[in-house]
mmCIF file of C-alpha atoms and ligand atoms in Angstrom:
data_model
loop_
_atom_site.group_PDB
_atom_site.id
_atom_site.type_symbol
_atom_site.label_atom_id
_atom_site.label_comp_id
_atom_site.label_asym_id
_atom_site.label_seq_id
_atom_site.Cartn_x
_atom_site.Cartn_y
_atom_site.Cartn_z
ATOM 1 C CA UNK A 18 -0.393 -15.758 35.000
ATOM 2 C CA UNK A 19 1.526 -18.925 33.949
ATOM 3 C CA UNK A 20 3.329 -18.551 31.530
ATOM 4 C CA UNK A 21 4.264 -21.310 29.595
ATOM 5 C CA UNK A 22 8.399 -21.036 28.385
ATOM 6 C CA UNK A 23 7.876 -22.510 25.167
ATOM 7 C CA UNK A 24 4.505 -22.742 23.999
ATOM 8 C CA UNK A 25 5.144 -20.203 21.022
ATOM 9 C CA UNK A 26 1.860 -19.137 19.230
ATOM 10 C CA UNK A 27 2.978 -21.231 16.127
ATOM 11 C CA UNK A 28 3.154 -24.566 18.028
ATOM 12 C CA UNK A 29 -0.160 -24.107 20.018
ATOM 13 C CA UNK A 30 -1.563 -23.567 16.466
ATOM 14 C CA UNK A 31 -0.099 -26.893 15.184
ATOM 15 C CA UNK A 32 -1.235 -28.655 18.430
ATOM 16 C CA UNK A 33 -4.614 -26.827 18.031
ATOM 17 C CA UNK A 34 -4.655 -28.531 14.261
ATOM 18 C CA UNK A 35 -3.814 -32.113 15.610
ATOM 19 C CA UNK A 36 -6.821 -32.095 17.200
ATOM 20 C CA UNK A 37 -8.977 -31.767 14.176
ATOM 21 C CA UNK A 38 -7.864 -33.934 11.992
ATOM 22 C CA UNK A 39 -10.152 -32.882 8.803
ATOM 23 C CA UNK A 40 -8.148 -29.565 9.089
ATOM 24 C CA UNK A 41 -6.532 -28.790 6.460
ATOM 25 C CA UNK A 42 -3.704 -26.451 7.990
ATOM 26 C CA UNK A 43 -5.002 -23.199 5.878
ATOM 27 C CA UNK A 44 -6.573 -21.845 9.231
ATOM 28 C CA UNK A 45 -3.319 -22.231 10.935
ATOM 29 C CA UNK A 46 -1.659 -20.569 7.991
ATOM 30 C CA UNK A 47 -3.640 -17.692 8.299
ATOM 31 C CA UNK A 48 -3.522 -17.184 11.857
ATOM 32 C CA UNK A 49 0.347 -17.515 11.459
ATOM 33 C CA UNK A 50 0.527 -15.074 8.619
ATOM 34 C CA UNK A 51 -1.823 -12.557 10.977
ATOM 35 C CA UNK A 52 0.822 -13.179 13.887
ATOM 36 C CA UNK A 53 3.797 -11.915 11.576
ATOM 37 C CA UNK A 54 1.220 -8.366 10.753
ATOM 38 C CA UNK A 55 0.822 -7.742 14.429
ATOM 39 C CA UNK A 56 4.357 -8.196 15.008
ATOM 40 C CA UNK A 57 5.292 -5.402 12.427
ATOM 41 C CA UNK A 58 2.600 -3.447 13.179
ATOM 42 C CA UNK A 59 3.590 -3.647 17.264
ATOM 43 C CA UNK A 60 7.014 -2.307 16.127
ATOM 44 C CA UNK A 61 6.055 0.619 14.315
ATOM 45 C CA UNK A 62 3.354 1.466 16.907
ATOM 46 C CA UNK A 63 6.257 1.011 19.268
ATOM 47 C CA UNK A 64 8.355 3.515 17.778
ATOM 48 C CA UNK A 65 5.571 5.758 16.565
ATOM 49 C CA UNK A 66 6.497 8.811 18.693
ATOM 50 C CA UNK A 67 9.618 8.447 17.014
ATOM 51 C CA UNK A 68 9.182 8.509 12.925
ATOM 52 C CA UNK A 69 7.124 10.436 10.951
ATOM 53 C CA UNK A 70 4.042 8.303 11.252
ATOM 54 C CA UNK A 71 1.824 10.064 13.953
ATOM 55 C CA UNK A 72 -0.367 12.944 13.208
ATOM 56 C CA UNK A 73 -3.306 12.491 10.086
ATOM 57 C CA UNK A 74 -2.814 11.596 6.343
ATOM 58 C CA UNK A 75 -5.796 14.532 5.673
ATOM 59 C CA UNK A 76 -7.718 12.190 3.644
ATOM 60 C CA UNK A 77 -10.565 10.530 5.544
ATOM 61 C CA UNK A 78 -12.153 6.977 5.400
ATOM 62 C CA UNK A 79 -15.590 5.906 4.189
ATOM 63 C CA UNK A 80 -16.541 6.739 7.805
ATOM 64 C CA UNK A 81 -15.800 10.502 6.970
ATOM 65 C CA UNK A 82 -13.348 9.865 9.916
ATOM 66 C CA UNK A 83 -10.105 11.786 9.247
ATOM 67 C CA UNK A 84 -7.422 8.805 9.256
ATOM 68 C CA UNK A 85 -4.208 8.620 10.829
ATOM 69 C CA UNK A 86 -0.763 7.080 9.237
ATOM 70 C CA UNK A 87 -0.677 4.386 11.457
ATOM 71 C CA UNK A 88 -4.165 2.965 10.419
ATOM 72 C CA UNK A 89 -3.099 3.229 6.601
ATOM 73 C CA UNK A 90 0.321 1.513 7.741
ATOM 74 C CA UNK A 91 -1.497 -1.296 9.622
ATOM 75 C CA UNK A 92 -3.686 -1.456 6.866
ATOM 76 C CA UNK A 93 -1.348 -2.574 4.374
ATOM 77 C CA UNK A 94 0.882 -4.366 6.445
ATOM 78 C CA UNK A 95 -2.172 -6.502 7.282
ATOM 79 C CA UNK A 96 -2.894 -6.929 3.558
ATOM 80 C CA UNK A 97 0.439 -7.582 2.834
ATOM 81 C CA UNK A 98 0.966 -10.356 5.236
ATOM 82 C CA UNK A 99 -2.445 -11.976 3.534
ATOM 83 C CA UNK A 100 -2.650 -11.313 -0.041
ATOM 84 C CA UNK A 101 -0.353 -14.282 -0.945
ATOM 85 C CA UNK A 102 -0.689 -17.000 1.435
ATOM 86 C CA UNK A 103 -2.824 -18.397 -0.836
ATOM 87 C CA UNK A 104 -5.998 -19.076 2.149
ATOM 88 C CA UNK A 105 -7.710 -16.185 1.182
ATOM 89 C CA UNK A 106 -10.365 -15.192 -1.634
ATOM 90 C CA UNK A 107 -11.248 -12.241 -0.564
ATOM 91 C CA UNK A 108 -10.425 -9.520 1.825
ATOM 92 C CA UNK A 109 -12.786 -6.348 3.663
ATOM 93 C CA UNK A 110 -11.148 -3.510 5.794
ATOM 94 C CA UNK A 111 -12.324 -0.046 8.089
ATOM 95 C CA UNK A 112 -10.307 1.666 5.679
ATOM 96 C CA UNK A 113 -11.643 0.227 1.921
ATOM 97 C CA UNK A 114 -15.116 1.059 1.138
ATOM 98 C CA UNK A 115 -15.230 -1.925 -1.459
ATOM 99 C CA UNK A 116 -14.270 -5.238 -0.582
ATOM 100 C CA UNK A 117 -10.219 -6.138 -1.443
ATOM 101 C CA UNK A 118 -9.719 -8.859 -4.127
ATOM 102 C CA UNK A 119 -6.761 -10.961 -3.366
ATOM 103 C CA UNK A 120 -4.282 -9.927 -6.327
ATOM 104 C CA UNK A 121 -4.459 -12.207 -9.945
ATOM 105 C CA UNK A 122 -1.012 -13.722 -9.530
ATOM 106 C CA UNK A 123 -1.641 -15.257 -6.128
ATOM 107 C CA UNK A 124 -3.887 -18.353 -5.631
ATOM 108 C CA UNK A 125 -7.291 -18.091 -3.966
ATOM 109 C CA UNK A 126 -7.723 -19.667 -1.241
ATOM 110 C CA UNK A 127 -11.087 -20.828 0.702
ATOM 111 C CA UNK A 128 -11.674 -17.992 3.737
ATOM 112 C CA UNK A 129 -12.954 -14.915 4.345
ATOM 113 C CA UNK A 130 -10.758 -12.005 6.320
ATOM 114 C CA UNK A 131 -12.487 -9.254 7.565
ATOM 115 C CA UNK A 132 -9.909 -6.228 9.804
ATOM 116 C CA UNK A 133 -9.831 -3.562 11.200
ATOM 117 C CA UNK A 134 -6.506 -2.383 11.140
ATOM 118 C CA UNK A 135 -6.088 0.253 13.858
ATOM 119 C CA UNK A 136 -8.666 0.340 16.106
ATOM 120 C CA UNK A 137 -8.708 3.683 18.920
ATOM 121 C CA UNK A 138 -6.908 5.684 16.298
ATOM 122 C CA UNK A 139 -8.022 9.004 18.446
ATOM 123 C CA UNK A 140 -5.518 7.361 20.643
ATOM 124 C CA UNK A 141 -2.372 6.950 18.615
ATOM 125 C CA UNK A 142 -1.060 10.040 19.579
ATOM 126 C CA UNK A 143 -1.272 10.094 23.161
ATOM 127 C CA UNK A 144 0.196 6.700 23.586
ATOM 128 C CA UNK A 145 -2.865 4.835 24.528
ATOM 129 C CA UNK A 146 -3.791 1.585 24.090
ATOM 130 C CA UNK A 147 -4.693 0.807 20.881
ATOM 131 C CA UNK A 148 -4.973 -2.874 18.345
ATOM 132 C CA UNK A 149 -6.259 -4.730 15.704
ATOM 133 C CA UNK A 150 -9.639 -6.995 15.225
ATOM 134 C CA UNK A 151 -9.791 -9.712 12.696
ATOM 135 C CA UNK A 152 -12.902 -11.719 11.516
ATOM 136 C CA UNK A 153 -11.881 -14.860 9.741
ATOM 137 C CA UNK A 154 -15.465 -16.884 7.595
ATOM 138 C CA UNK A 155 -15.238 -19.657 5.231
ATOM 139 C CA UNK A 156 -16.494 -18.807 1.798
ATOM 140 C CA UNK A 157 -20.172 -19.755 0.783
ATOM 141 C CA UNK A 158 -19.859 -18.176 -2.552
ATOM 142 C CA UNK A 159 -19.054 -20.845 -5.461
ATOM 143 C CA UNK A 160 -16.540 -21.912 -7.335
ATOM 144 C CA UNK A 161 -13.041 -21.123 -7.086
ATOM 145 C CA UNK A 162 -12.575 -17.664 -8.200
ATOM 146 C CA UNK A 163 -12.352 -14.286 -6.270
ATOM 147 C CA UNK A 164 -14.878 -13.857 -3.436
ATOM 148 C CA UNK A 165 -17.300 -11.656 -3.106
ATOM 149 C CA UNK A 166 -19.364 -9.180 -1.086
ATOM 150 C CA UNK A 167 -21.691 -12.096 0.292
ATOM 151 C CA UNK A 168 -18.320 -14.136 1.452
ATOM 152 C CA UNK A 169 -18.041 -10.843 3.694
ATOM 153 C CA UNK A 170 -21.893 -10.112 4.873
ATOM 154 C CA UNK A 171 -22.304 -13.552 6.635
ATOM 155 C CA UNK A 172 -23.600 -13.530 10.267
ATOM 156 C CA UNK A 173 -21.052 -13.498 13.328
ATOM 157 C CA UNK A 174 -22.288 -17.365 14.160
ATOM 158 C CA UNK A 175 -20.976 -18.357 11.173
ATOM 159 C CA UNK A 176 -17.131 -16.979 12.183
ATOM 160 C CA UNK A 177 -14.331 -19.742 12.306
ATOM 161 C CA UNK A 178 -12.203 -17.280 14.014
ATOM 162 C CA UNK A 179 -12.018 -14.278 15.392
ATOM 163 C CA UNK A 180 -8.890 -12.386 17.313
ATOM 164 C CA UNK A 181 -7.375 -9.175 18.301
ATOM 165 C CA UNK A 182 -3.815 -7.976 19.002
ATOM 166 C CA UNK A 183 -3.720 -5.088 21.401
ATOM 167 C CA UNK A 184 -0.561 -2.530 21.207
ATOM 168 C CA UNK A 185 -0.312 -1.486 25.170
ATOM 169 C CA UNK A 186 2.435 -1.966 28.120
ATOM 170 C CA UNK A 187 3.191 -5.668 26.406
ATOM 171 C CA UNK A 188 1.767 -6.223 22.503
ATOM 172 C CA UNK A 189 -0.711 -9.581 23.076
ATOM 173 C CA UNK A 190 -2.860 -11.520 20.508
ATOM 174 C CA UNK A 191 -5.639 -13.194 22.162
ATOM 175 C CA UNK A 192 -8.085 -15.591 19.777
ATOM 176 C CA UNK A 193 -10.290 -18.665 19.889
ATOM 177 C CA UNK A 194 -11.280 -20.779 16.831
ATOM 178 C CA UNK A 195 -14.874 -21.101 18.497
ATOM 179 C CA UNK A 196 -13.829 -23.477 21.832
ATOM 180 C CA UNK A 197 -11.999 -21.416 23.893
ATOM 181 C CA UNK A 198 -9.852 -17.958 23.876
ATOM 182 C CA UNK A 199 -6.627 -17.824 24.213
ATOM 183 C CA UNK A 200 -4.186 -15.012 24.814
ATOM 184 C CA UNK A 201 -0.075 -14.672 23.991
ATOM 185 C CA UNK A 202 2.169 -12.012 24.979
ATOM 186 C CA UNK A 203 5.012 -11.040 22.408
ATOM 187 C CA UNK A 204 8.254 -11.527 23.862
ATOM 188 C CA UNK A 205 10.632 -8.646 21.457
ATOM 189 C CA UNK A 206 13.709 -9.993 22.690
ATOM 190 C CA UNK A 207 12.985 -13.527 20.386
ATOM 191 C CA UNK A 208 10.024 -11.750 18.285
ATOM 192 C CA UNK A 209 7.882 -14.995 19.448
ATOM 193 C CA UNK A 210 4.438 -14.978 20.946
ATOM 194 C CA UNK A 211 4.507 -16.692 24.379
ATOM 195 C CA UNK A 212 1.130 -18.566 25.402
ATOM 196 C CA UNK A 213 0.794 -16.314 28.671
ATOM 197 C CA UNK A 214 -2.904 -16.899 29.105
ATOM 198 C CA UNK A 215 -4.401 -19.812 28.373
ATOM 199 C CA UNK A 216 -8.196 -20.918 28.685
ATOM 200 C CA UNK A 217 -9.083 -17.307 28.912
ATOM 201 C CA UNK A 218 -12.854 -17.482 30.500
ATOM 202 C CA UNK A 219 -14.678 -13.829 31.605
ATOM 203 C CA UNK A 220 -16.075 -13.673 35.123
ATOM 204 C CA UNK A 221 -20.037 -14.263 35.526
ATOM 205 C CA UNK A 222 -20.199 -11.022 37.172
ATOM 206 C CA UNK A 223 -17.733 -7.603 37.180
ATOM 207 C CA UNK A 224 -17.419 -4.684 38.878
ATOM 208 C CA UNK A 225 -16.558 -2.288 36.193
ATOM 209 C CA UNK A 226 -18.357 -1.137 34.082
ATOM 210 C CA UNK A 227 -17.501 0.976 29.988
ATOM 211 C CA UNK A 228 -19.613 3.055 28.235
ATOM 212 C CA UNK A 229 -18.895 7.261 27.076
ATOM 213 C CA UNK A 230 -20.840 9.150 29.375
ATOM 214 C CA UNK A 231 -20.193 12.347 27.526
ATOM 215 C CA UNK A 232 -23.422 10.571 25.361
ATOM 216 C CA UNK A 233 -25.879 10.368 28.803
ATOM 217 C CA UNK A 234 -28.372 13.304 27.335
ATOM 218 C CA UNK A 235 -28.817 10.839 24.026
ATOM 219 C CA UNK A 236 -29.362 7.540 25.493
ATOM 220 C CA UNK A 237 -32.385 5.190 26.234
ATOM 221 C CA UNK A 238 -34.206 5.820 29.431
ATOM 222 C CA UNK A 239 -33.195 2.315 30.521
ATOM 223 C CA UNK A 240 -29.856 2.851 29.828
ATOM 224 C CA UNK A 241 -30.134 5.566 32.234
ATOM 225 C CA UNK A 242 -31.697 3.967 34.469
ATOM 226 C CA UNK A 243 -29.275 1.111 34.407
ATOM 227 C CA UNK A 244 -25.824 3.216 34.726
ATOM 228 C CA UNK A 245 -28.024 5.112 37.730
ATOM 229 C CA UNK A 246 -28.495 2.071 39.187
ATOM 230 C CA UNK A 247 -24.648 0.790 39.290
ATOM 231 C CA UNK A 248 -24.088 4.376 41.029
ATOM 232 C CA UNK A 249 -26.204 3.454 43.947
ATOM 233 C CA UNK A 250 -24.416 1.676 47.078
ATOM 234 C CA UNK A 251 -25.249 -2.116 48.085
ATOM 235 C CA UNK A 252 -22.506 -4.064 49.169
ATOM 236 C CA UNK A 253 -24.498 -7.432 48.488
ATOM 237 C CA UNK A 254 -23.918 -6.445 44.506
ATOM 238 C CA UNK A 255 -20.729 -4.734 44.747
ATOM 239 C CA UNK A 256 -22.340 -1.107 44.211
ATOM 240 C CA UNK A 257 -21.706 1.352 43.302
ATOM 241 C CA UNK A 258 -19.157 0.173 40.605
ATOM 242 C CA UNK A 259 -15.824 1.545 39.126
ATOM 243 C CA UNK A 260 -16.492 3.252 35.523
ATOM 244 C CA UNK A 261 -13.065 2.884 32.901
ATOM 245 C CA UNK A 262 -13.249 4.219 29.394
ATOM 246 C CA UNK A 263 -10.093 3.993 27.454
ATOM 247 C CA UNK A 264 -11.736 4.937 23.890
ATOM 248 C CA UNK A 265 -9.950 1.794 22.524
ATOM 249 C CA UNK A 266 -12.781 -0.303 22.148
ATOM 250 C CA UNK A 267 -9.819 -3.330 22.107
ATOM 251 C CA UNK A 268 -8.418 -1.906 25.002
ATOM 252 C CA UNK A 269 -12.169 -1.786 26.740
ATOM 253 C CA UNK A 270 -13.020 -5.458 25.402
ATOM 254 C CA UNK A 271 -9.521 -7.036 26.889
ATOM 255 C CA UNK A 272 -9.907 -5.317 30.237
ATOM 256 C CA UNK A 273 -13.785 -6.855 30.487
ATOM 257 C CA UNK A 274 -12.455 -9.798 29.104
ATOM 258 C CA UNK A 275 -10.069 -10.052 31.982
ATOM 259 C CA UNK A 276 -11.551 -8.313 35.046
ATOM 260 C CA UNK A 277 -15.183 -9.334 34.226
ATOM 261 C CA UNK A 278 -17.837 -6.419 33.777
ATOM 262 C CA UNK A 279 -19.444 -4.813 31.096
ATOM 263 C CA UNK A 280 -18.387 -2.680 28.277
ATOM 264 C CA UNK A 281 -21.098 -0.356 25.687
ATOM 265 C CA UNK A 282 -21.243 1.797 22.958
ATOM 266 C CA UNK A 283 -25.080 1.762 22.454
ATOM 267 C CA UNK A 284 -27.118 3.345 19.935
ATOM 268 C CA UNK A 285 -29.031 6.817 21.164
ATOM 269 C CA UNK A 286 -31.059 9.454 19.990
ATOM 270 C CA UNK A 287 -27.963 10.765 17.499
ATOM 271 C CA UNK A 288 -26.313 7.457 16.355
ATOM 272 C CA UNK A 289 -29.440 4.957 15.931
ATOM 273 C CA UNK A 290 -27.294 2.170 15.081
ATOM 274 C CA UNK A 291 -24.253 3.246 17.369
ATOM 275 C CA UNK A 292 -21.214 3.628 16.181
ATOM 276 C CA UNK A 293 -19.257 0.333 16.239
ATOM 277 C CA UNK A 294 -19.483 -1.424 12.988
ATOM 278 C CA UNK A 295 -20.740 -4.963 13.080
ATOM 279 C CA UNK A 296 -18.853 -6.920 10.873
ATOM 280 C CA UNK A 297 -15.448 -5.950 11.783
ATOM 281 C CA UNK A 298 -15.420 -4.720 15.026
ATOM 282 C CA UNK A 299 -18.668 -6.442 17.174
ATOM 283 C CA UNK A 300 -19.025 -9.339 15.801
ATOM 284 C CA UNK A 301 -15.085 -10.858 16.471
ATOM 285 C CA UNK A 302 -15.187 -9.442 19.858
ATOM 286 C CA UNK A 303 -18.888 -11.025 20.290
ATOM 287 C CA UNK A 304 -17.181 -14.106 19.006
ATOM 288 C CA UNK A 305 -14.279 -14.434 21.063
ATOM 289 C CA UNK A 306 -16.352 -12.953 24.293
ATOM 290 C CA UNK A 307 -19.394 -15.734 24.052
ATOM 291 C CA UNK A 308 -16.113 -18.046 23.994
ATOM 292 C CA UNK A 309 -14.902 -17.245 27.097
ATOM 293 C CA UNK A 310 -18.589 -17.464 28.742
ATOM 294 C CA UNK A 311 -19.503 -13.948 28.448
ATOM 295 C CA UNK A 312 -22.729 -12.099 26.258
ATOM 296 C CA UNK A 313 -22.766 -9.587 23.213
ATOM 297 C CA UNK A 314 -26.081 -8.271 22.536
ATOM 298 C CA UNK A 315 -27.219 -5.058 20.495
ATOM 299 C CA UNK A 316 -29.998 -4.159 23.472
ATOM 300 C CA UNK A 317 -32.446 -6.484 22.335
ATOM 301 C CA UNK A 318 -30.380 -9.981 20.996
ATOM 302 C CA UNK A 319 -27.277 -11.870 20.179
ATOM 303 C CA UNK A 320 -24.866 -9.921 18.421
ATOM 304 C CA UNK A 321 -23.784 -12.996 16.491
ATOM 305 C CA UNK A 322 -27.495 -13.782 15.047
ATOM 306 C CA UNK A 323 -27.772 -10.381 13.521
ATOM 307 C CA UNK A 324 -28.243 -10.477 9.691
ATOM 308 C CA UNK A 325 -25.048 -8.068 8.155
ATOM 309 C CA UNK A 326 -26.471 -6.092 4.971
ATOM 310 C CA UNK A 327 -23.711 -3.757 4.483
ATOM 311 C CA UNK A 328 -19.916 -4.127 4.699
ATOM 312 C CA UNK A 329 -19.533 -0.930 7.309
ATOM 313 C CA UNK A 330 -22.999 -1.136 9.032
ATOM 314 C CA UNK A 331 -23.008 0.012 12.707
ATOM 315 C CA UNK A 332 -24.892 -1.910 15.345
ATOM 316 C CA UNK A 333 -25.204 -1.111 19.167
ATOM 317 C CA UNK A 334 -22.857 -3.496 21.342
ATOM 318 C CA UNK A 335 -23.266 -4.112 25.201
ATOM 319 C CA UNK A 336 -20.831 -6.792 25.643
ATOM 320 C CA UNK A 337 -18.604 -8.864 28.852
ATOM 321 C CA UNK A 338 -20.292 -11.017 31.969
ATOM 322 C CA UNK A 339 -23.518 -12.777 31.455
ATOM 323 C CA UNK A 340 -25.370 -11.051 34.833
ATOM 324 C CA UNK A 341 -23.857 -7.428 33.556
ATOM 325 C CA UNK A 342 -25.369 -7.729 30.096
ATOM 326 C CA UNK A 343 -28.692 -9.330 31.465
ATOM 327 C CA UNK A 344 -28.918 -6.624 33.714
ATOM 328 C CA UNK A 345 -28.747 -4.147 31.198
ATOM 329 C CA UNK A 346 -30.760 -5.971 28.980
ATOM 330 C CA UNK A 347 -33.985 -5.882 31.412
ATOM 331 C CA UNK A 348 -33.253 -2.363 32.511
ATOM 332 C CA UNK A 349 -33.910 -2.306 28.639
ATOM 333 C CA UNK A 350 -36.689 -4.153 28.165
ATOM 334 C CA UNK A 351 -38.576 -3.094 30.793
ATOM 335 C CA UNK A 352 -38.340 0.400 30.683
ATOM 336 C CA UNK A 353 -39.928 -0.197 26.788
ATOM 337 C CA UNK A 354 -42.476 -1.626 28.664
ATOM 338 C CA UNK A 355 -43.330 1.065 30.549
ATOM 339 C CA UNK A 356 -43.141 3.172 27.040
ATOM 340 C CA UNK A 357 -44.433 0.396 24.682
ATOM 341 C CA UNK A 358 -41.621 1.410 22.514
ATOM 342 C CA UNK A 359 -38.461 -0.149 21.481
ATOM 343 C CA UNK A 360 -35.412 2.455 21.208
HETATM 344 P P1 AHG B 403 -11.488 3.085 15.153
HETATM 345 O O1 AHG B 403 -10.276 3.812 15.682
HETATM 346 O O2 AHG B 403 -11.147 1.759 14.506
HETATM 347 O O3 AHG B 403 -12.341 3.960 14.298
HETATM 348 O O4 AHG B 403 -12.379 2.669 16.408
HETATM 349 C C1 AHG B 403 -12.646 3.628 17.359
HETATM 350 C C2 AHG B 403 -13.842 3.189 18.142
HETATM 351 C C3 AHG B 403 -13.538 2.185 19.235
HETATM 352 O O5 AHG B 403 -12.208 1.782 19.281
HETATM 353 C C4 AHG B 403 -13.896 2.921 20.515
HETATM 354 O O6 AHG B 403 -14.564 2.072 21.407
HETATM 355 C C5 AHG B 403 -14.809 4.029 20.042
HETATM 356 O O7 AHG B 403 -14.401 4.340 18.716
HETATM 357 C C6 AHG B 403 -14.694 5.261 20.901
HETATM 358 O O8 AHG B 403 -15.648 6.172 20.375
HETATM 359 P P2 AHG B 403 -15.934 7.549 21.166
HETATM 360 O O9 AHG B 403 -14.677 8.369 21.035
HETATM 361 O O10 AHG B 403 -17.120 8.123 20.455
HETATM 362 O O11 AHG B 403 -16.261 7.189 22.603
HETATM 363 MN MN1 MN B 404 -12.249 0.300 15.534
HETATM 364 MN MN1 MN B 405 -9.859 1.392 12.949
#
């Protein structure tokens, strides 16, 4: 990958801003202020193994998910780095039930940050792959005061940016502000992210393919039918293909991103909705995949159209290259067909 020597991340945004010139530079602020988070964050995860930050707090989150230190640490390092740039009005995380109000003695600003702090937190301690997603809307609520829980239920089409940072062999933060994704590697020795790959588009068609098959007894019948049919052999296709599953759903999302494929966490017979929560976790990575040319549906249609009516609401997500997620899609569709009912 070329790797441009001195396109830092904080020039590529001012570039990125001469080319609108109605912008107003608070994007770029906030983008900048996210860079310094993941850079703080990439340290401690870094050093993890090393300080008293692994293992669980023993309190758990509004999932009823027992939550690490490093989530709560990434979690207020994130709000830190945002409360007072003055772009914000309002704030949502994994780990606050209620959305966060940007504190009284900092100015509001006019966007909308949605995080989640640590994502693959069962992974912390085993030195896997793990990240951050961020969800970045304008406000639609009025006036100038503090946002408020309709700034954060908007749909994913209505994002103005949407990125990730993932903590693995290098840390990276890979984003697009709606025309294109692009991805820079953090170079420690100068504490600078290095444009490392630009233009980031996801191949029509992978040979990989993501989903927990410890779930196989719960799912659809189509999905069954579908993962049974990428374990047959024709050449032609590229069959039978390669299954990865790092339990980082980052980790799973950059690799598809990348090598082309599909990844899925979709809803079955014990999770109806699935278990990935829409407004922080599918609907960035939909964002940022339908950027780089790829699909994000629930089973049925666009990840991005769906109508949010909770802050933490799951919703099924097969996501990566347009003739994977078709695929699935009509294995889908036409095995409700055959039942005349939808999952
Ligand atoms: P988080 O750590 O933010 O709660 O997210 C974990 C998610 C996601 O990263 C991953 O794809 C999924 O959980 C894995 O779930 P399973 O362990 O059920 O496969
Ligand atoms: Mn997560
Ligand atoms: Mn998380």
């Amino acid at each position: 990958m070329s790797t441009t020597p001195f396109m830092t991340l904080e020039r590529f945004i001012i570039e990125q801003e001469r080319k609108h010139p109605e912008a107003t530079g608070a994007l770029s602020r906030i983008l900048s202020d996210l860079s310094i988070a993941a850079k703080i964050v990439s340290r401690e995860v870094n050093k993890a193994g090393l300080v008293e930050i692994l293992g669980f707090t023993g309190s758990t989150n509004v999932h009823g998910e027992s939550v690490k230190k490093l989530d709560i640490y990434a979690h207020d390092m994130l709000f830190k780095a945002m409360d007072h740039g003055g772009q914000l009005c309002v704030m949502a995380s994994e780990e606050e039930e209620d959305i966060i109000h940007i504190p009284k003695h900092f100015r509001i600003g006019k966007y909308v940050m949605l995080f989640d702090p640590l994502d693959g937190s069962s992974n912390i301690d085993v030195n896997v792959s793990i990240g951050t997603i961020f969800s970045i809307y304008k406000r639609v609520s009025e006036g100038d005061g503090p946002g408020t829980l309709e700034d954060c239920l908007q749909r994913g089409l209505e994002q103005v940016a949407a990125g990730y940072v993932i903590y693995g062999s290098s840390t990276m933060l890979v984003y697009t502000v709606g025309e294109g994704v692009d991805g820079f590697t953090l170079d420690p020795s100068i504490g600078e992210f290095i444009l490392s790959h630009p233009n980031m588009k996801i191949p029509e068609k992978g040979k990989i393919y993501s989903i927990n098959e410890g779930n196989y007894k719960y799912w659809h019948p189509g999905l069954k039918k579908y993962i049974k049919w990428l374990q047959e052999e024709e050449k032609e296709s590229g069959r039978p293909y390669s299954t990865r599953y790092i339990g980082s759903m980052v980790a799973d999302v950059h690799r598809t991103l990348l090598y082309g494929g599909i990844f899925m966490y979709p809803a079955d017979s014990r999770n109806p909705k699935g278990k990935l929560r829409l407004q922080y976790e599918c609907n960035p990575m939909a964002f940022i995949i339908e950027a780089a040319g790829g699909k994000a549906i629930d089973g049925y249609k666009r990840i991005l159209e769906r109508v949010p009516t909770a802050l933490h609401e799951r919703c099924p997500i097969f996501i990566g290259s347009p003739f994977d997620v078709d695929k699935v899609a009509k294995f889908i569709a036409d095995t409700d067909a055959e039942l005349e009912k939808p999952i």
